[in-house]
Amino acid sequence: MDELVEQTKALASDVRLSILGWLKEPGRHFPDQLSGDPEEVGVCVSLIAKKLGVSQPTTSRHLELLRRAGFVKVRRIAGWAFYARDEAELKAYQRRLHDTV
C-alpha cells in the first residue's frame, strides 16, 4: 500500500502529468532532438526543461520523482540523461489502483 501511495503522490502534479503525456508520444513532442530518435533513446532532460519553460534542475527534480515512482527510466549516453516512460510499471500501477479503489 505504501508504494501505491508514493506513486500516487508522484502523479499529483500537473507538471509531472504533462511530462508523462509528452513521453507517451516523444517523437511528436520532441521532433528536434538531434542526439537520437526519442522513441528509441528517450528524451533529453534539456528538451523537457525547454518545453516546460523551467530550469534544468527543476525539471530534473520532477523527473527524479517520476523515476523513484517507477514511471520513467533514465538512460545515460555520453553524459546526457534521456528519459522514457516505463509502460510496464505504469500498467502495474493502474492495476493496483483499480484493485484498491
Tab-separated table of C-alpha atoms in Angstrom:
chain	number	residue	atom	x	y	z
A	1	MET	CA	0.000	0.000	0.000
A	2	ASP	CA	2.887	2.396	0.768
A	3	GLU	CA	4.190	2.045	-2.785
A	4	LEU	CA	0.757	2.863	-4.213
A	5	VAL	CA	0.541	5.985	-2.036
A	6	GLU	CA	4.031	7.159	-3.039
A	7	GLN	CA	3.328	6.556	-6.719
A	8	THR	CA	0.058	8.455	-6.476
A	9	LYS	CA	1.874	11.375	-4.844
A	10	ALA	CA	4.313	11.406	-7.769
A	11	LEU	CA	1.362	11.937	-10.105
A	12	ALA	CA	-0.072	14.776	-8.005
A	13	SER	CA	1.493	17.449	-10.193
A	14	ASP	CA	0.307	18.948	-13.459
A	15	VAL	CA	3.963	19.268	-14.490
A	16	ARG	CA	4.702	15.586	-13.949
A	17	LEU	CA	1.480	14.566	-15.680
A	18	SER	CA	2.469	16.750	-18.642
A	19	ILE	CA	5.888	15.104	-18.791
A	20	LEU	CA	4.330	11.628	-18.795
A	21	GLY	CA	1.901	12.720	-21.502
A	22	TRP	CA	4.693	14.064	-23.701
A	23	LEU	CA	6.795	10.952	-23.175
A	24	LYS	CA	3.876	8.833	-24.370
A	25	GLU	CA	4.484	10.251	-27.863
A	26	PRO	CA	8.043	11.592	-27.709
A	27	GLY	CA	8.518	11.832	-31.483
A	28	ARG	CA	5.502	14.119	-31.717
A	29	HIS	CA	6.505	16.365	-28.817
A	30	PHE	CA	10.307	16.402	-29.265
A	31	PRO	CA	10.951	16.110	-33.017
A	32	ASP	CA	14.005	18.385	-32.871
A	33	GLN	CA	16.123	16.041	-30.736
A	34	LEU	CA	19.418	15.625	-32.607
A	35	SER	CA	21.048	13.044	-30.349
A	36	GLY	CA	18.875	10.125	-31.423
A	37	ASP	CA	15.315	9.118	-32.047
A	38	PRO	CA	13.349	9.985	-28.887
A	39	GLU	CA	11.228	6.863	-29.435
A	40	GLU	CA	14.385	4.735	-29.123
A	41	VAL	CA	16.703	6.535	-26.689
A	42	GLY	CA	14.250	8.638	-24.700
A	43	VAL	CA	14.123	12.424	-24.432
A	44	CYS	CA	16.978	14.605	-23.252
A	45	VAL	CA	16.280	16.389	-19.982
A	46	SER	CA	17.240	19.728	-21.535
A	47	LEU	CA	14.457	19.425	-24.138
A	48	ILE	CA	11.926	18.587	-21.445
A	49	ALA	CA	13.075	21.626	-19.445
A	50	LYS	CA	12.759	23.839	-22.517
A	51	LYS	CA	9.218	22.589	-23.226
A	52	LEU	CA	8.236	23.149	-19.586
A	53	GLY	CA	9.804	26.611	-19.571
A	54	VAL	CA	11.659	25.917	-16.323
A	55	SER	CA	15.272	25.341	-15.337
A	56	GLN	CA	17.016	22.035	-15.890
A	57	PRO	CA	17.469	21.431	-12.122
A	58	THR	CA	13.717	21.921	-11.575
A	59	THR	CA	12.977	19.516	-14.418
A	60	SER	CA	15.451	17.015	-13.013
A	61	ARG	CA	13.662	17.074	-9.651
A	62	HIS	CA	10.344	16.277	-11.332
A	63	LEU	CA	11.934	13.503	-13.378
A	64	GLU	CA	13.618	12.054	-10.294
A	65	LEU	CA	10.253	11.793	-8.511
A	66	LEU	CA	8.824	10.003	-11.541
A	67	ARG	CA	11.880	7.723	-11.692
A	68	ARG	CA	11.646	6.817	-7.995
A	69	ALA	CA	7.959	6.028	-8.511
A	70	GLY	CA	8.987	3.707	-11.349
A	71	PHE	CA	7.123	5.615	-14.046
A	72	VAL	CA	10.160	6.621	-16.098
A	73	LYS	CA	13.506	5.060	-16.918
A	74	VAL	CA	16.690	7.019	-17.417
A	75	ARG	CA	19.372	6.168	-19.950
A	76	ARG	CA	22.733	7.913	-19.831
A	77	ILE	CA	24.601	8.478	-23.068
A	78	ALA	CA	27.845	10.471	-23.182
A	79	GLY	CA	26.991	12.399	-20.030
A	80	TRP	CA	23.431	13.215	-21.095
A	81	ALA	CA	20.290	11.842	-19.442
A	82	PHE	CA	17.432	10.594	-21.612
A	83	TYR	CA	14.029	9.725	-20.159
A	84	ALA	CA	11.337	7.328	-21.347
A	85	ARG	CA	8.136	6.006	-19.824
A	86	ASP	CA	8.178	2.624	-18.118
A	87	GLU	CA	4.984	1.280	-19.632
A	88	ALA	CA	5.061	-1.957	-17.632
A	89	GLU	CA	5.203	-0.087	-14.313
A	90	LEU	CA	2.510	2.383	-15.394
A	91	LYS	CA	0.196	-0.526	-16.241
A	92	ALA	CA	1.022	-2.264	-12.941
A	93	TYR	CA	0.212	0.967	-11.071
A	94	GLN	CA	-3.124	1.234	-12.871
A	95	ARG	CA	-3.970	-2.367	-11.915
A	96	ARG	CA	-3.014	-1.806	-8.249
A	97	LEU	CA	-5.039	1.397	-8.133
A	98	HIS	CA	-8.047	-0.300	-9.723
A	99	ASP	CA	-7.817	-3.247	-7.315
A	100	THR	CA	-7.570	-0.925	-4.311
A	101	VAL	CA	-10.169	1.737	-5.079
